[in-house]
mmCIF file of C-alpha atoms in Angstrom:
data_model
loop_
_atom_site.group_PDB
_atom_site.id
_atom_site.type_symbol
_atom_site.label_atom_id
_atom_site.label_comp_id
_atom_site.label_asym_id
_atom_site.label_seq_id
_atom_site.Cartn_x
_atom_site.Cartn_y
_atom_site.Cartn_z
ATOM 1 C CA UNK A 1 28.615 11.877 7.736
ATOM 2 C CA UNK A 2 25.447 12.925 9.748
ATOM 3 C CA UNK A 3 22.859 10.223 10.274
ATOM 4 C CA UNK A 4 20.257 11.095 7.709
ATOM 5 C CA UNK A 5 16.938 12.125 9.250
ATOM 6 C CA UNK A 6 13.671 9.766 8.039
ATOM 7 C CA UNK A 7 9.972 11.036 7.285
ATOM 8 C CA UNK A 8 8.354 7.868 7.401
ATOM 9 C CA UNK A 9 4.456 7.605 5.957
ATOM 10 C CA UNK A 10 3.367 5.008 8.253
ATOM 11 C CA UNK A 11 0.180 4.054 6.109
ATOM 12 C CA UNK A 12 -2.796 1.283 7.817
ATOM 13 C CA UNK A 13 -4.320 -0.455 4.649
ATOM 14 C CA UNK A 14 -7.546 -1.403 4.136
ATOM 15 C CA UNK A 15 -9.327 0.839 6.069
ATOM 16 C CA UNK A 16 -13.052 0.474 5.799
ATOM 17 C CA UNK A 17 -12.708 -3.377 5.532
ATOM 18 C CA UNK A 18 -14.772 -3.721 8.672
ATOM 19 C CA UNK A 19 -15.698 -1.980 12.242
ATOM 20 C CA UNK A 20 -13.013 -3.576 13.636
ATOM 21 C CA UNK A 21 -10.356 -2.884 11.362
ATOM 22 C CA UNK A 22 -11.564 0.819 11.495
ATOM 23 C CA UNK A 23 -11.097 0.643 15.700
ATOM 24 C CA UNK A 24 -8.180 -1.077 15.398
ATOM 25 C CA UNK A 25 -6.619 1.878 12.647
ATOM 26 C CA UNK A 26 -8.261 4.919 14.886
ATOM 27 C CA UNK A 27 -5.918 3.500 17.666
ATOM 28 C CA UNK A 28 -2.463 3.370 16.047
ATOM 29 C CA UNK A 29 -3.590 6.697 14.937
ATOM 30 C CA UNK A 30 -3.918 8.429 18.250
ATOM 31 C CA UNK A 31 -1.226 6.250 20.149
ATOM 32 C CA UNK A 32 0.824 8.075 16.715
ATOM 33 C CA UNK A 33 1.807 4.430 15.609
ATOM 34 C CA UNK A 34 0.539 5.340 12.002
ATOM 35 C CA UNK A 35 0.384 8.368 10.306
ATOM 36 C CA UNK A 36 -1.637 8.011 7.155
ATOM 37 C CA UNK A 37 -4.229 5.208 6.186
ATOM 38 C CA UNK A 38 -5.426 4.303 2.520
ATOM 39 C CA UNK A 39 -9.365 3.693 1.589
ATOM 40 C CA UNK A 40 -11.453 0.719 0.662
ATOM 41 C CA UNK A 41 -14.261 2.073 -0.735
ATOM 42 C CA UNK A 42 -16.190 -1.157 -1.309
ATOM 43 C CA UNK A 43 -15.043 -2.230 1.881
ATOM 44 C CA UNK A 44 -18.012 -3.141 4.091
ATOM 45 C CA UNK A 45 -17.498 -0.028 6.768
ATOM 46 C CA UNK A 46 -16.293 2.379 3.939
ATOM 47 C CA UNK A 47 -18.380 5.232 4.764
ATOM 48 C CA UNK A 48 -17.818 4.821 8.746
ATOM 49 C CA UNK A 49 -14.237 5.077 8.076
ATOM 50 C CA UNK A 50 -14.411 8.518 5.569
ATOM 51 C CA UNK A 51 -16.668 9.797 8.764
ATOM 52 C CA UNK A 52 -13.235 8.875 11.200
ATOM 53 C CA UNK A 53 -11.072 10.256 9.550
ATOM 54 C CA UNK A 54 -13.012 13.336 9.174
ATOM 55 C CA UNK A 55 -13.335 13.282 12.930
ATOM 56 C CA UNK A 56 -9.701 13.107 13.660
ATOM 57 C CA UNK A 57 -8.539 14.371 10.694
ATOM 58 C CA UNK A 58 -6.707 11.292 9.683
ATOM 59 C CA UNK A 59 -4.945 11.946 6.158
ATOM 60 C CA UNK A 60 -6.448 9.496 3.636
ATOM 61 C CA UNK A 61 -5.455 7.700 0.644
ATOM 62 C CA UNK A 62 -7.091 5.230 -1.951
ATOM 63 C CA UNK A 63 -6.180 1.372 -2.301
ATOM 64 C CA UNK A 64 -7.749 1.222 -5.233
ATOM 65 C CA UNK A 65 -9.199 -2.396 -5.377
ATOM 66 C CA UNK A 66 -9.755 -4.968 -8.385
ATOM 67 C CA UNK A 67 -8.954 -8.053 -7.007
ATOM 68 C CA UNK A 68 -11.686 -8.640 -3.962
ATOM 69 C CA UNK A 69 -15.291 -7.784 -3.767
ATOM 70 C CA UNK A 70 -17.819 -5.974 -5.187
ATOM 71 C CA UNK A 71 -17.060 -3.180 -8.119
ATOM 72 C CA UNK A 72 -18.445 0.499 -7.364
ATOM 73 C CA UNK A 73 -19.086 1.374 -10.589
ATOM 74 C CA UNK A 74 -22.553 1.030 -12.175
ATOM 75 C CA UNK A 75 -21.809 1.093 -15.881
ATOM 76 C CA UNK A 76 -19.689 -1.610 -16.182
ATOM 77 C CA UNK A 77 -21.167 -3.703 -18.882
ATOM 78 C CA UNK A 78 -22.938 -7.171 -17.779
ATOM 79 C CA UNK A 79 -20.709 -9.942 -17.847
ATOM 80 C CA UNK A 80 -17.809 -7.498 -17.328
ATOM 81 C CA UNK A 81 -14.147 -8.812 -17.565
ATOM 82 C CA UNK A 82 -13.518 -7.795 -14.314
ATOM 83 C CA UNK A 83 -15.787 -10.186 -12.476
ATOM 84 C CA UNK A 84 -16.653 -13.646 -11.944
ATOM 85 C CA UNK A 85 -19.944 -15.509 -12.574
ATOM 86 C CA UNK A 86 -20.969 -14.231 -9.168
ATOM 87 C CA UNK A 87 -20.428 -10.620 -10.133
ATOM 88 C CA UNK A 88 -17.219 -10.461 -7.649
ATOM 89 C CA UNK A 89 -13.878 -9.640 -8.214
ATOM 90 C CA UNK A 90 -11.620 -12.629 -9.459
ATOM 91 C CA UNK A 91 -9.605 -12.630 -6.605
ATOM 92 C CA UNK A 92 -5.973 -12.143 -5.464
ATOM 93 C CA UNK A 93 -4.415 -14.380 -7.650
ATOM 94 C CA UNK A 94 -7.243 -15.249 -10.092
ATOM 95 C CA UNK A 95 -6.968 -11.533 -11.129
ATOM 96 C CA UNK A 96 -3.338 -11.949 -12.286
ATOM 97 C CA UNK A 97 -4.331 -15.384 -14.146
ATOM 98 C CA UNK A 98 -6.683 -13.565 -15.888
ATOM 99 C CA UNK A 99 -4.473 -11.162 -17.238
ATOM 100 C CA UNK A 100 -2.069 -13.460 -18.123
ATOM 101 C CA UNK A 101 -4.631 -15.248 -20.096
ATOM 102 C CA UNK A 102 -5.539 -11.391 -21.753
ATOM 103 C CA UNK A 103 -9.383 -11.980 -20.335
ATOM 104 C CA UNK A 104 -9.240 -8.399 -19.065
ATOM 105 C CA UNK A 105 -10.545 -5.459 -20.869
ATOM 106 C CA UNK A 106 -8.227 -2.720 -19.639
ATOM 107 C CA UNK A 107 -11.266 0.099 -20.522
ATOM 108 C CA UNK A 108 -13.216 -1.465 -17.953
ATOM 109 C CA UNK A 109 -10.247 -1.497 -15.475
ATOM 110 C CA UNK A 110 -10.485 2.289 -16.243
ATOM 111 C CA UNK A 111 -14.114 2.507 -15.640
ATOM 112 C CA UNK A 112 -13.695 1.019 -12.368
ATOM 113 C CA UNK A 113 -10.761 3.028 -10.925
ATOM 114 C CA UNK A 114 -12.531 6.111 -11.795
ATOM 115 C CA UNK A 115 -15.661 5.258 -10.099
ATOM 116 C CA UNK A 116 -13.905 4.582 -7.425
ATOM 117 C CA UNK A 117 -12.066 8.012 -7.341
ATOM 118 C CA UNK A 118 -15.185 9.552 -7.358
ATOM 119 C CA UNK A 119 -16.766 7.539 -4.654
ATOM 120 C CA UNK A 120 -13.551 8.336 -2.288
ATOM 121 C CA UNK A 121 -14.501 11.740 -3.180
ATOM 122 C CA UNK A 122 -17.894 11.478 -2.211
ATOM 123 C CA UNK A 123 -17.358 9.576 0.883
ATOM 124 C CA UNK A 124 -14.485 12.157 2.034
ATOM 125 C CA UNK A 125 -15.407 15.435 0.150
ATOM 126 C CA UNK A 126 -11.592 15.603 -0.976
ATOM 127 C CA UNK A 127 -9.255 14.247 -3.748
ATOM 128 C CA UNK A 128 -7.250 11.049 -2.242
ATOM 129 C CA UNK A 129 -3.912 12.303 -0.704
ATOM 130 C CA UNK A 130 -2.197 9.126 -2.641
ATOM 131 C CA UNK A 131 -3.597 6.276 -4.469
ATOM 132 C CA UNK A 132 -1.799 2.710 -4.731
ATOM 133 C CA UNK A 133 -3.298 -0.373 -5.069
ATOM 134 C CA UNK A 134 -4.902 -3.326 -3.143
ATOM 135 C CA UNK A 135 -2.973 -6.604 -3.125
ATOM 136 C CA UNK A 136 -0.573 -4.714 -5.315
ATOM 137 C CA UNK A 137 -2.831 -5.016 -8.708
ATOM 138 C CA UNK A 138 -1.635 -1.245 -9.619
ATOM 139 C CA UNK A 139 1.718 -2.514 -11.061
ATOM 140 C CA UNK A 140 0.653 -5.123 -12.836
ATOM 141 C CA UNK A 141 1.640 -5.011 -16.421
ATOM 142 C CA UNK A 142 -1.412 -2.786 -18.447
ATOM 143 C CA UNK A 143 -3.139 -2.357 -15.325
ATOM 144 C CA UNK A 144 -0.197 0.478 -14.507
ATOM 145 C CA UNK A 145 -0.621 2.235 -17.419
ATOM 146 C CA UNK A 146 -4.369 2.730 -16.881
ATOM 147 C CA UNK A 147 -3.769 3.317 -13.316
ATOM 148 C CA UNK A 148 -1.019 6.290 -14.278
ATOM 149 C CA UNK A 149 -3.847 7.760 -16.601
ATOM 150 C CA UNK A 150 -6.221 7.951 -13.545
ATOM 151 C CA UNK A 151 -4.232 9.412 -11.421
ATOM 152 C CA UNK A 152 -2.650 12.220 -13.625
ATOM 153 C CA UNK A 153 -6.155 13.291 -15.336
ATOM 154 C CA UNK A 154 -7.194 13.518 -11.605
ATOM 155 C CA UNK A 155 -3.693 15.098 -10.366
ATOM 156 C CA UNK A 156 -3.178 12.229 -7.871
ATOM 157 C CA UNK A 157 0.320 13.162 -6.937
ATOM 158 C CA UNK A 158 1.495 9.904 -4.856
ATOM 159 C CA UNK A 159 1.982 6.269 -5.490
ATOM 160 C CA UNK A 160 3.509 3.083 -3.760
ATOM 161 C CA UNK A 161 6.703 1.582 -5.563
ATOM 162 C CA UNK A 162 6.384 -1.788 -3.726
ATOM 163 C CA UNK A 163 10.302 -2.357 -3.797
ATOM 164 C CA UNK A 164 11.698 -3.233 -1.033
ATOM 165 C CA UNK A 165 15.858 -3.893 -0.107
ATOM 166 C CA UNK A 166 16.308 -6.721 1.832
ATOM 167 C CA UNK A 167 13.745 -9.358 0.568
ATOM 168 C CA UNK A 168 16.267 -11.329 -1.503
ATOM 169 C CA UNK A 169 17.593 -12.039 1.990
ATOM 170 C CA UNK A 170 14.101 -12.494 3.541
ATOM 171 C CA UNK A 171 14.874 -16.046 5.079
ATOM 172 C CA UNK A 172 11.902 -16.261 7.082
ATOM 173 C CA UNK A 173 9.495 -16.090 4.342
ATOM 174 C CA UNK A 174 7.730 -19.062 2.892
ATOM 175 C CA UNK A 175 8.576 -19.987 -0.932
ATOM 176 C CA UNK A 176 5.275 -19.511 -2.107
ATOM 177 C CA UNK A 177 5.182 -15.703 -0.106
ATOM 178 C CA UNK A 178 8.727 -14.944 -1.641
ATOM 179 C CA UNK A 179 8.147 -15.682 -5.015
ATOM 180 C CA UNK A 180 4.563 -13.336 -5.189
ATOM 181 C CA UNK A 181 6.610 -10.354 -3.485
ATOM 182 C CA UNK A 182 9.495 -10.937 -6.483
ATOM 183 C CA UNK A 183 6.929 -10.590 -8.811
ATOM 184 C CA UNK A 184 5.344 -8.032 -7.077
ATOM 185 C CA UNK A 185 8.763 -6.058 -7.060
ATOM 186 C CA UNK A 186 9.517 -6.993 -11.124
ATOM 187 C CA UNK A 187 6.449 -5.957 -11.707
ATOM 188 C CA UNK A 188 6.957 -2.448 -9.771
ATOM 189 C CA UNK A 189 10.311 -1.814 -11.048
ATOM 190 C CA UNK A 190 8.790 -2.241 -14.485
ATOM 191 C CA UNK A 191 6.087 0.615 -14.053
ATOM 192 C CA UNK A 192 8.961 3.048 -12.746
ATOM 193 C CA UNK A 193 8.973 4.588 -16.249
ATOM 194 C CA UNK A 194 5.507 4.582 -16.495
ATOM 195 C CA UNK A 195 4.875 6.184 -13.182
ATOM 196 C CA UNK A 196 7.823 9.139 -14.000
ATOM 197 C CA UNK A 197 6.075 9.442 -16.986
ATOM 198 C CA UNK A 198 3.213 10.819 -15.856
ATOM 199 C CA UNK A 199 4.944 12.968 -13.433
ATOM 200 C CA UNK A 200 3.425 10.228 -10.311
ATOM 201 C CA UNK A 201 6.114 10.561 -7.355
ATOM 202 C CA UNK A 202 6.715 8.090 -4.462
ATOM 203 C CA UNK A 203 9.032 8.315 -1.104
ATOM 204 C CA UNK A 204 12.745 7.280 -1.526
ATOM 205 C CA UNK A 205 11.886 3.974 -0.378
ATOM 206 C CA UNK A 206 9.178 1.147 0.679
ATOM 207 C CA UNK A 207 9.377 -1.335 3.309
ATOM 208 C CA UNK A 208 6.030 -3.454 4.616
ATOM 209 C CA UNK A 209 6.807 -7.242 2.495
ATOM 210 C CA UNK A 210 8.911 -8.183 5.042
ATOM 211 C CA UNK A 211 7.078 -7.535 7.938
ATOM 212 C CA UNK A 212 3.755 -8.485 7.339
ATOM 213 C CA UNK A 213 1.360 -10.200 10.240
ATOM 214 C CA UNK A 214 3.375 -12.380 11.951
ATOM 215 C CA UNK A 215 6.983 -11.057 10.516
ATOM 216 C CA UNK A 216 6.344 -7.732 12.045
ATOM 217 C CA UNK A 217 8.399 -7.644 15.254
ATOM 218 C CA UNK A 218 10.369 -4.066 16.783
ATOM 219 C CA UNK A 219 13.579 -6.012 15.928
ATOM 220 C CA UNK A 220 12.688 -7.036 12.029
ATOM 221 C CA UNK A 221 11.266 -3.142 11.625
ATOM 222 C CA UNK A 222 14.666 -1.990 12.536
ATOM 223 C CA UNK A 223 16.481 -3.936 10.050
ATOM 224 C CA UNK A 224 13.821 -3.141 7.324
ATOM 225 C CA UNK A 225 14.343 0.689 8.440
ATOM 226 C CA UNK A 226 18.564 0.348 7.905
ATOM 227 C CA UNK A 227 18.204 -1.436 4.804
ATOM 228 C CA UNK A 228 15.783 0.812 4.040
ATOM 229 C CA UNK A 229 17.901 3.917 4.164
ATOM 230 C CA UNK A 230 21.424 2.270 3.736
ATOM 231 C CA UNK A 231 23.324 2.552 0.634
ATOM 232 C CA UNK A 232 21.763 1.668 -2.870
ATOM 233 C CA UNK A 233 23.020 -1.561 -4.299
ATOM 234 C CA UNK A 234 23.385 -1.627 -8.035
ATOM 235 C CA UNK A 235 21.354 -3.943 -9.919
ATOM 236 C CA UNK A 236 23.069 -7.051 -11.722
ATOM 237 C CA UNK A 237 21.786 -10.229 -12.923
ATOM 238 C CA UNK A 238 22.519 -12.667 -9.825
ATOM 239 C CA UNK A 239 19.685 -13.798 -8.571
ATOM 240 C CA UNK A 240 20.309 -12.747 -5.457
ATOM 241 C CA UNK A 241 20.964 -9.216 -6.445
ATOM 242 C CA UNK A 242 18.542 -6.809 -4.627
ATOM 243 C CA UNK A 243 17.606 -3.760 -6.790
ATOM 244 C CA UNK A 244 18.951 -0.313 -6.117
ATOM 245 C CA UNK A 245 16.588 1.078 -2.905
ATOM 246 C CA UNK A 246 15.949 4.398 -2.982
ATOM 247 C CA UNK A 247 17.386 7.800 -4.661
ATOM 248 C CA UNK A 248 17.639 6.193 -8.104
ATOM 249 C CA UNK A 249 14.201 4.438 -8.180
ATOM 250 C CA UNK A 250 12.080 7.278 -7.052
ATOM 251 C CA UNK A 251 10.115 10.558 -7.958
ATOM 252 C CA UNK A 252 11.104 12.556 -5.005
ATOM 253 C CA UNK A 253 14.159 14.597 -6.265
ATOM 254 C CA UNK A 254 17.309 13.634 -4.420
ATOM 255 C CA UNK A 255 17.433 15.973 -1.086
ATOM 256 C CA UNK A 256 21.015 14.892 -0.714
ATOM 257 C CA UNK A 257 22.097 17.296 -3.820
ATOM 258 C CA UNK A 258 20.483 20.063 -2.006
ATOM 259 C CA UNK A 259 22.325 19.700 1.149
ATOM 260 C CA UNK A 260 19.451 18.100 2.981
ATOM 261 C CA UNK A 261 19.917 14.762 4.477
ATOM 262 C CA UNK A 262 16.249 13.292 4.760
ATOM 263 C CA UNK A 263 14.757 10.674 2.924
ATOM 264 C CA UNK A 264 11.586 9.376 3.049
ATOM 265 C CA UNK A 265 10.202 6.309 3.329
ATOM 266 C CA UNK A 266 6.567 4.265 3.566
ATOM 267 C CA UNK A 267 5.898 1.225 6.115
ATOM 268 C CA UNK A 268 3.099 -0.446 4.610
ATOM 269 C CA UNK A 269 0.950 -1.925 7.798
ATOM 270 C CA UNK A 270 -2.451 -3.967 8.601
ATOM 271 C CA UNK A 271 -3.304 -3.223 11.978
ATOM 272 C CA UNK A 272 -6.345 -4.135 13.365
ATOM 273 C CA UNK A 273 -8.855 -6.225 15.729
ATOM 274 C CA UNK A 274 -9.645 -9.675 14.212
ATOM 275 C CA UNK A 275 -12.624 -9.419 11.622
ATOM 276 C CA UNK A 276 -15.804 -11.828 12.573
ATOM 277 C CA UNK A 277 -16.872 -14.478 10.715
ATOM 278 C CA UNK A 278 -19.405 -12.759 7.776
ATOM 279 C CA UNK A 279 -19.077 -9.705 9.001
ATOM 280 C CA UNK A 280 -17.435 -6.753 6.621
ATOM 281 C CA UNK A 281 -14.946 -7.737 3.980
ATOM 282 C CA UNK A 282 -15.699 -6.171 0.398
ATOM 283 C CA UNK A 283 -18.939 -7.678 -0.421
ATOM 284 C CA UNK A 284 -18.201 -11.281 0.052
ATOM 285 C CA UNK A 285 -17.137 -11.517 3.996
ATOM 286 C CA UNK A 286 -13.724 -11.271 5.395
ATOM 287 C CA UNK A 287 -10.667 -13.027 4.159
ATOM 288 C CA UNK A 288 -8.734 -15.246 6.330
ATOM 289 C CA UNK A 289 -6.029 -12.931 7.211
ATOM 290 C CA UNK A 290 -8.297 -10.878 8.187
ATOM 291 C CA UNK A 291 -9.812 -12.810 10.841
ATOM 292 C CA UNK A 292 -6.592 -14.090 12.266
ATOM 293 C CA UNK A 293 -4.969 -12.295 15.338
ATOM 294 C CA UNK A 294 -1.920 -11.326 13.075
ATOM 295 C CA UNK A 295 -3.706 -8.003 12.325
ATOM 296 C CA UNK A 296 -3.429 -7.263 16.457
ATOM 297 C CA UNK A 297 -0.146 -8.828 16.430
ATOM 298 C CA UNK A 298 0.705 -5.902 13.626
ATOM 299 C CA UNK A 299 -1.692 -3.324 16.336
ATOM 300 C CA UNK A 300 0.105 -3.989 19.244
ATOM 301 C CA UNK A 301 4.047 -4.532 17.854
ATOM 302 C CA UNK A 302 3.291 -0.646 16.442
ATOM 303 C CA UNK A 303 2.227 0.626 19.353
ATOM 304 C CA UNK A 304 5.044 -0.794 21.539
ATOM 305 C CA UNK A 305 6.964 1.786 23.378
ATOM 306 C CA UNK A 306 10.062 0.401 22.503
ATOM 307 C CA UNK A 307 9.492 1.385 18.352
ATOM 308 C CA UNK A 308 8.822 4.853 19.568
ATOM 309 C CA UNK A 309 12.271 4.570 21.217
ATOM 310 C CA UNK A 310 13.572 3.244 18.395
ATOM 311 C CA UNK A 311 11.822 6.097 16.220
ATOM 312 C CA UNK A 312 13.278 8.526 18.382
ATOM 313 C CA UNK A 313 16.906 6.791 18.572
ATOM 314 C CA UNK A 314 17.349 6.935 14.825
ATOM 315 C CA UNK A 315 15.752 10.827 14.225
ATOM 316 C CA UNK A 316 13.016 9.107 12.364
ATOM 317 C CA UNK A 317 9.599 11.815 12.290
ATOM 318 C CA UNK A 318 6.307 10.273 11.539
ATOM 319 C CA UNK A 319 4.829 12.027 8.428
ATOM 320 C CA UNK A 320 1.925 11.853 5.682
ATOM 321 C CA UNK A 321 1.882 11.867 2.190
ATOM 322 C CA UNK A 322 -0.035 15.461 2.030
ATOM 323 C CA UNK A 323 3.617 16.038 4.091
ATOM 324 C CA UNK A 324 6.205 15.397 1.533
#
């Protein structure tokens, strides 16, 4: 069998976050270590980065956020679910706990992802390429369903399936950081009917859990990229069991019953220069991750010659959502 050619939608998150961030995305862009990015529009530099990527004609997504900052949109109700006493967001994990505890009123969660749709639009003066969500909030159960409405009523064609084969045998990841990205992935595989019900498509597969910050190394992108695109594994109930990876989780039709060998698959990434202490962030100053140097640790592992070797080794092409 031929070795299957990749399109891989390299996509820098959180752009907008801060100046930095913003340089730090611009460069992978140019050096061709990224190929798409995806929007913060409460992010503190929001509207610088809209005016780079018009400049360079960077394709550009929204990561719809809920979980840290400021909302956009000036109707919710005072008080609103969606916010703390402080008027922020709830948080990363306090977001979840409140909708396990059923404190969130899901027609404010649509108020909120609409507004921010039409700020992206505003900021950009086009429709967002894709649309997934920050810190993964867009698969939560409810949230999903909401999330699939937004998109389809604004014909949003692209998502993020955050499932990724390999992390059951993630060894280097702490048990606290391997049992979110579990739930993340339930929670993912759960909205795949959800998702293919409102005709929302995705690439063949996702990769990014496994080599966030620190984890991200030339030698632990390879072996995401060859589990990535290896053989599915069926699903069973052993709790090591990964999920099946691509073909048979995703929107994309199946190229290889058309004769075509390429699949296509998104690296999730956070490159950047380390944010400063209270400046940008979404409202309420940078987080901790994004002041430490594993954002440039993520900058300069993707712009390393030796991934472009590797890119070019394994007939992998670069790509964009707008692409597929």
């Amino acid at each position: 069998m031929p070795q299957p050619r990749v399109k891989l939608v390299v996509t820098g998150d959180d752009f907008g976050y801060c100046a930095r961030r913003n340089r730090g995305i611009v460069e992978c862009f140019q050096k061709g270590a990224i190929s798409n990015v995806s929007l913060l529009v409460n992010g503190m530099a929001a509207e610088e980065a809209a005016e780079i990527s018009k400049r360079h004609s960077i394709p550009i997504g929204l990561h719809a956020n809920l979980s840290e900052g400021l909302p956009v949109c000036d109707t919710l109700p005072k008080g609103s679910s969606l916010v703390n006493e402080d008027g922020y967001f709830h948080g990363k994990m306090g977001f979840r706990k409140a909708l396990r505890n059923g404190q969130l009123k899901m027609i404010e969660v649509e108020q909120e992802l609409k507004a921010q749709v039409q700020l992206f639009c505003e900021l950009t003066g086009q429709l967002p390429h894709h649309m997934d969500g920050h810190q993964h909030v867009h698969v939560l159960p409810g949230v999903r369903d909401v999330f699939a409405r937004v998109l389809s009523d604004h014909q949003i064609r692209f998502t993020r399936v955050p499932v990724e084969p390999g992390l059951h045998h993630c060894a280097w990841l702490s048990p606290q950081l391997r049992g979110f990205y579990l739930q993340v992935e339930q929670d993912s595989l759960d909205s795949i009917p959800v998702f293919l019900k409102h005709g929302i498509r995705w690439p063949h597969a996702y990769i990014g859990l496994t080599t966030v910050g620190k984890s991200m190394s030339v030698a632990s992108l390879k072996t995401a990229l060859q589990n990535a695109v290896g053989t599915p594994s069926p699903t069973s109930g052993s709790e090591n069991a990964e999920p099946r990876s691509r073909c048979d989780l995703t929107a994309l039709p199946d190229s290889s019953q058309k004769g075509d060998a390429t699949l296509t698959v998104e690296l999730m990434v956070h490159p950047g220069y380390p944010s400063l202490p209270q400046e940008g962030g979404c409202g309420e100053g940078p987080d901790d991750f994004s002041q430490s140097l594993e954002r440039l640790h993520e900058l300069r592992t993707l712009t390393d010659p030796e991934l472009r070797r590797l890119y070019k080794e394994k007939n992998i092409q670069l790509c964009a959502f707008r692409d597929l």
